[in-house]
């Protein structure tokens, strides 16, 4: 599949708004056929009407926000870039990942208007998909072995703009750290929670992070969703052992 056909087939609402502007600049130098009209896109319609997020829209949102996080610590570590490529190969296959990374290079050269981009994503993307975005961004930050404070601050800012609550942010963040209270944070409870409250929290978080919540994004995104779900289960099992229930 040519790059222009991939773009035309994969995307919906992300062709409009601030993300569309970023794409326009990135596409200008990499898309075969973009300038001669082989791709027809109505950006007003794409952004102006709510529509269900497609895999391609999620993919572009990942690329744009990944660029923001990679630049957060003032340098672009090759391990972080390799992580993005590796994740895309795992999710989409080598050919599609190559297309995506070609586009990422064009996106990464730009100054990203983070707030405007996040507000577009918040308007058009459902909550479970936004949580999946956040999980991926922490994975990028951790790719070089450590999540530095500037990266945490940047991801927290993104989470705020995306309308993700502080408990949800802390829950996903805890999946990338090792500390004595991680299991509690993942389940969004405190250390003084009762056994009944722990059980209730597990049921709530298992429902929130269930892979079926993002099934509409395509099977390529199920692995990340399953990882979050598994960590909720691991957190619950850890507390079962600690509390003896």
Coordinates of C-alpha atoms in Angstrom, one line a residue:
X1 CA 0.0 0.0 0.0
X2 CA 1.4 3.4 -1.0
X3 CA 1.9 6.1 1.7
X4 CA -0.9 8.3 0.3
X5 CA -3.4 5.4 0.3
X6 CA -2.4 4.5 3.9
X7 CA -3.1 8.1 5.0
X8 CA -6.4 8.3 3.1
X9 CA -7.6 5.0 4.5
X10 CA -6.4 5.2 8.0
X11 CA -7.6 8.6 9.3
X12 CA -10.9 10.3 10.2
X13 CA -11.3 13.2 12.5
X14 CA -7.5 13.8 12.9
X15 CA -7.4 15.5 9.5
X16 CA -9.1 18.5 11.0
X17 CA -8.3 21.0 13.7
X18 CA -4.8 21.6 15.2
X19 CA -3.7 18.0 14.5
X20 CA -4.7 18.5 10.9
X21 CA -2.5 21.6 10.7
X22 CA 0.5 19.6 12.1
X23 CA -0.3 16.8 9.6
X24 CA -0.4 19.2 6.7
X25 CA 3.1 20.4 7.4
X26 CA 4.4 16.9 7.9
X27 CA 2.6 15.4 4.9
X28 CA 3.9 18.1 2.6
X29 CA 7.4 16.6 2.4
X30 CA 6.6 12.9 2.7
X31 CA 3.3 12.0 1.0
X32 CA 3.4 10.8 -2.6
X33 CA 0.4 12.2 -4.4
X34 CA -0.7 14.6 -1.6
X35 CA 0.1 17.8 -3.5
X36 CA -1.5 16.6 -6.8
X37 CA -4.8 15.9 -5.3
X38 CA -4.8 12.1 -4.9
X39 CA -6.0 12.5 -1.3
X40 CA -9.3 14.2 -0.8
X41 CA -10.0 15.4 2.7
X42 CA -12.7 17.7 4.1
X43 CA -11.0 19.0 7.3
X44 CA -14.0 21.1 8.4
X45 CA -16.2 18.0 8.3
X46 CA -13.7 15.7 9.8
X47 CA -13.2 17.9 12.9
X48 CA -16.5 19.5 13.1
X49 CA -18.6 16.4 13.6
X50 CA -18.1 13.8 16.4
X51 CA -17.3 10.4 15.0
X52 CA -15.9 7.2 16.5
X53 CA -12.1 7.2 16.8
X54 CA -10.5 5.0 14.2
X55 CA -7.2 3.2 14.6
X56 CA -5.5 5.8 12.4
X57 CA -6.8 8.7 14.5
X58 CA -5.4 7.0 17.6
X59 CA -2.1 6.3 15.7
X60 CA -1.7 10.0 14.8
X61 CA -2.5 11.1 18.3
X62 CA 0.2 8.8 19.6
X63 CA 2.7 10.2 17.1
X64 CA 2.0 13.8 18.0
X65 CA 2.0 13.4 21.8
X66 CA 5.0 11.1 21.6
X67 CA 6.9 14.0 20.0
X68 CA 5.9 16.2 23.0
X69 CA 7.1 13.7 25.6
X70 CA 10.4 12.8 23.8
X71 CA 11.3 16.5 23.8
X72 CA 10.3 17.0 27.4
X73 CA 13.8 16.4 28.9
X74 CA 15.5 18.7 26.4
X75 CA 17.0 15.9 24.4
X76 CA 15.9 13.2 22.1
X77 CA 17.2 9.9 23.3
X78 CA 17.7 7.2 20.6
X79 CA 16.2 4.6 23.0
X80 CA 13.0 6.6 23.1
X81 CA 12.8 6.9 19.4
X82 CA 13.6 3.1 19.1
X83 CA 10.8 2.4 21.6
X84 CA 8.3 4.3 19.4
X85 CA 9.4 2.4 16.3
X86 CA 9.3 -0.9 18.2
X87 CA 5.9 -0.3 19.5
X88 CA 4.5 0.6 16.1
X89 CA 6.1 -2.5 14.5
X90 CA 4.5 -4.6 17.2
X91 CA 1.1 -3.0 16.8
X92 CA 0.9 -2.4 13.1
X93 CA 3.5 -4.5 11.3
X94 CA 6.7 -3.4 9.6
X95 CA 5.2 -1.7 6.5
X96 CA 2.6 0.4 8.4
X97 CA 5.1 1.2 11.1
X98 CA 7.5 2.5 8.5
X99 CA 4.8 4.8 7.1
X100 CA 4.0 6.0 10.6
X101 CA 7.6 6.7 11.5
X102 CA 8.1 8.5 8.2
X103 CA 5.3 10.8 9.3
X104 CA 6.6 11.0 12.8
X105 CA 9.9 12.5 11.5
X106 CA 7.9 15.3 9.9
X107 CA 5.8 15.8 13.1
X108 CA 8.9 15.8 15.3
X109 CA 10.4 18.8 13.5
X110 CA 7.5 21.0 14.6
X111 CA 6.6 22.9 17.7
X112 CA 3.5 21.1 18.9
X113 CA 0.7 23.3 20.4
X114 CA 0.1 20.7 23.2
X115 CA -3.0 22.3 24.8
X116 CA -4.8 22.7 21.4
X117 CA -3.9 19.2 20.3
X118 CA -5.1 17.6 23.6
X119 CA -8.4 19.5 23.5
X120 CA -9.1 18.2 20.1
X121 CA -8.3 14.6 21.3
X122 CA -10.4 15.1 24.3
X123 CA -13.4 16.3 22.2
X124 CA -13.2 13.4 19.7
X125 CA -11.8 10.4 21.6
X126 CA -13.5 8.4 24.4
X127 CA -12.1 8.1 27.9
X128 CA -10.7 4.5 27.7
X129 CA -8.8 5.4 24.5
X130 CA -7.3 8.5 26.2
X131 CA -6.2 6.3 29.1
X132 CA -4.5 4.0 26.6
X133 CA -2.7 7.1 25.1
X134 CA -1.4 8.0 28.6
X135 CA -0.1 4.4 29.2
X136 CA 1.8 4.5 25.9
X137 CA 3.4 7.9 26.8
X138 CA 4.7 6.6 30.1
X139 CA 6.2 3.7 28.2
X140 CA 8.1 6.1 25.9
X141 CA 9.4 8.1 28.9
X142 CA 10.5 4.9 30.6
X143 CA 12.2 3.6 27.4
X144 CA 15.6 5.0 28.4
X145 CA 15.4 3.3 31.8
X146 CA 14.2 6.2 33.9
X147 CA 11.3 8.7 33.9
X148 CA 12.7 12.1 34.8
X149 CA 10.7 14.8 36.5
X150 CA 10.3 16.9 33.3
X151 CA 8.7 14.0 31.5
X152 CA 6.3 13.3 34.4
X153 CA 5.3 17.0 34.4
X154 CA 4.8 17.0 30.7
X155 CA 2.7 13.8 30.8
X156 CA 0.7 15.2 33.7
X157 CA 0.0 18.4 31.8
X158 CA -1.1 16.3 28.8
X159 CA -3.4 14.2 31.1
X160 CA -5.0 17.4 32.5
X161 CA -5.7 18.7 29.0
X162 CA -7.1 15.3 28.0
X163 CA -9.5 15.4 30.9
X164 CA -7.9 12.5 32.7
X165 CA -8.4 12.6 36.5
X166 CA -5.5 12.8 39.0
X167 CA -6.4 9.3 40.4
X168 CA -6.4 7.8 36.9
X169 CA -3.1 9.6 36.1
X170 CA -1.5 8.2 39.3
X171 CA -2.8 4.7 38.6
X172 CA -1.2 4.5 35.2
X173 CA 2.0 6.3 36.4
X174 CA 2.3 3.6 39.2
X175 CA 2.5 0.9 36.5
X176 CA 5.9 2.2 35.6
X177 CA 7.4 2.6 39.1
X178 CA 8.4 0.2 41.9
X179 CA 7.3 1.3 45.3
X180 CA 5.6 -0.1 48.3
X181 CA 2.3 1.5 47.6
X182 CA 2.1 0.9 43.9
X183 CA -0.6 -1.7 44.2
X184 CA -2.8 0.7 46.1
X185 CA -2.2 3.5 43.5
X186 CA -3.0 1.2 40.6
X187 CA -6.3 0.4 42.2
X188 CA -6.8 4.1 43.1
X189 CA -7.1 3.5 46.9
X190 CA -5.1 4.3 50.0
X191 CA -3.2 2.0 52.3
X192 CA -5.9 2.2 54.9
X193 CA -8.5 0.7 52.6
X194 CA -10.5 -2.2 54.0
X195 CA -10.6 -5.6 52.3
X196 CA -14.2 -4.8 51.2
X197 CA -12.9 -1.5 49.6
X198 CA -10.0 -3.3 47.9
X199 CA -12.4 -5.8 46.4
X200 CA -14.7 -3.0 45.2
X201 CA -11.7 -1.1 43.8
X202 CA -10.5 -4.1 41.9
X203 CA -13.9 -4.7 40.3
X204 CA -14.0 -1.0 39.3
X205 CA -10.5 -0.8 37.8
X206 CA -10.9 -4.2 36.0
X207 CA -14.0 -2.8 34.3
X208 CA -12.3 0.5 33.5
X209 CA -9.1 -1.1 32.0
X210 CA -10.8 -4.1 30.4
X211 CA -9.4 -4.6 26.8
X212 CA -12.9 -4.6 25.4
X213 CA -13.1 -0.9 26.2
X214 CA -10.8 -0.1 23.3
X215 CA -11.8 -2.9 21.0
X216 CA -13.0 -0.4 18.4
X217 CA -9.4 0.8 17.9
X218 CA -8.5 -2.6 16.4
X219 CA -6.7 -5.7 17.5
X220 CA -3.4 -3.9 17.2
X221 CA -4.1 -1.9 20.4
X222 CA -5.2 -4.9 22.5
X223 CA -1.7 -5.7 23.7
X224 CA -1.3 -2.4 25.5
X225 CA -4.9 -2.7 26.9
X226 CA -4.2 -6.2 28.1
X227 CA -1.0 -5.0 29.8
X228 CA -2.9 -2.4 31.9
X229 CA -5.6 -5.0 32.7
X230 CA -2.9 -7.5 33.8
X231 CA -1.3 -5.0 36.1
X232 CA -4.6 -4.3 37.8
X233 CA -4.9 -8.1 38.4
X234 CA -1.3 -8.3 39.7
X235 CA -1.9 -5.4 42.1
X236 CA -5.0 -7.1 43.5
X237 CA -3.2 -10.4 43.9
X238 CA -0.4 -8.6 45.7
X239 CA -2.8 -7.1 48.2
X240 CA -4.5 -10.4 48.6
X241 CA -1.2 -11.9 49.7
X242 CA -0.3 -9.0 51.9
X243 CA -3.7 -8.8 53.6
X244 CA -4.3 -12.6 53.6
X245 CA -7.8 -12.7 52.0

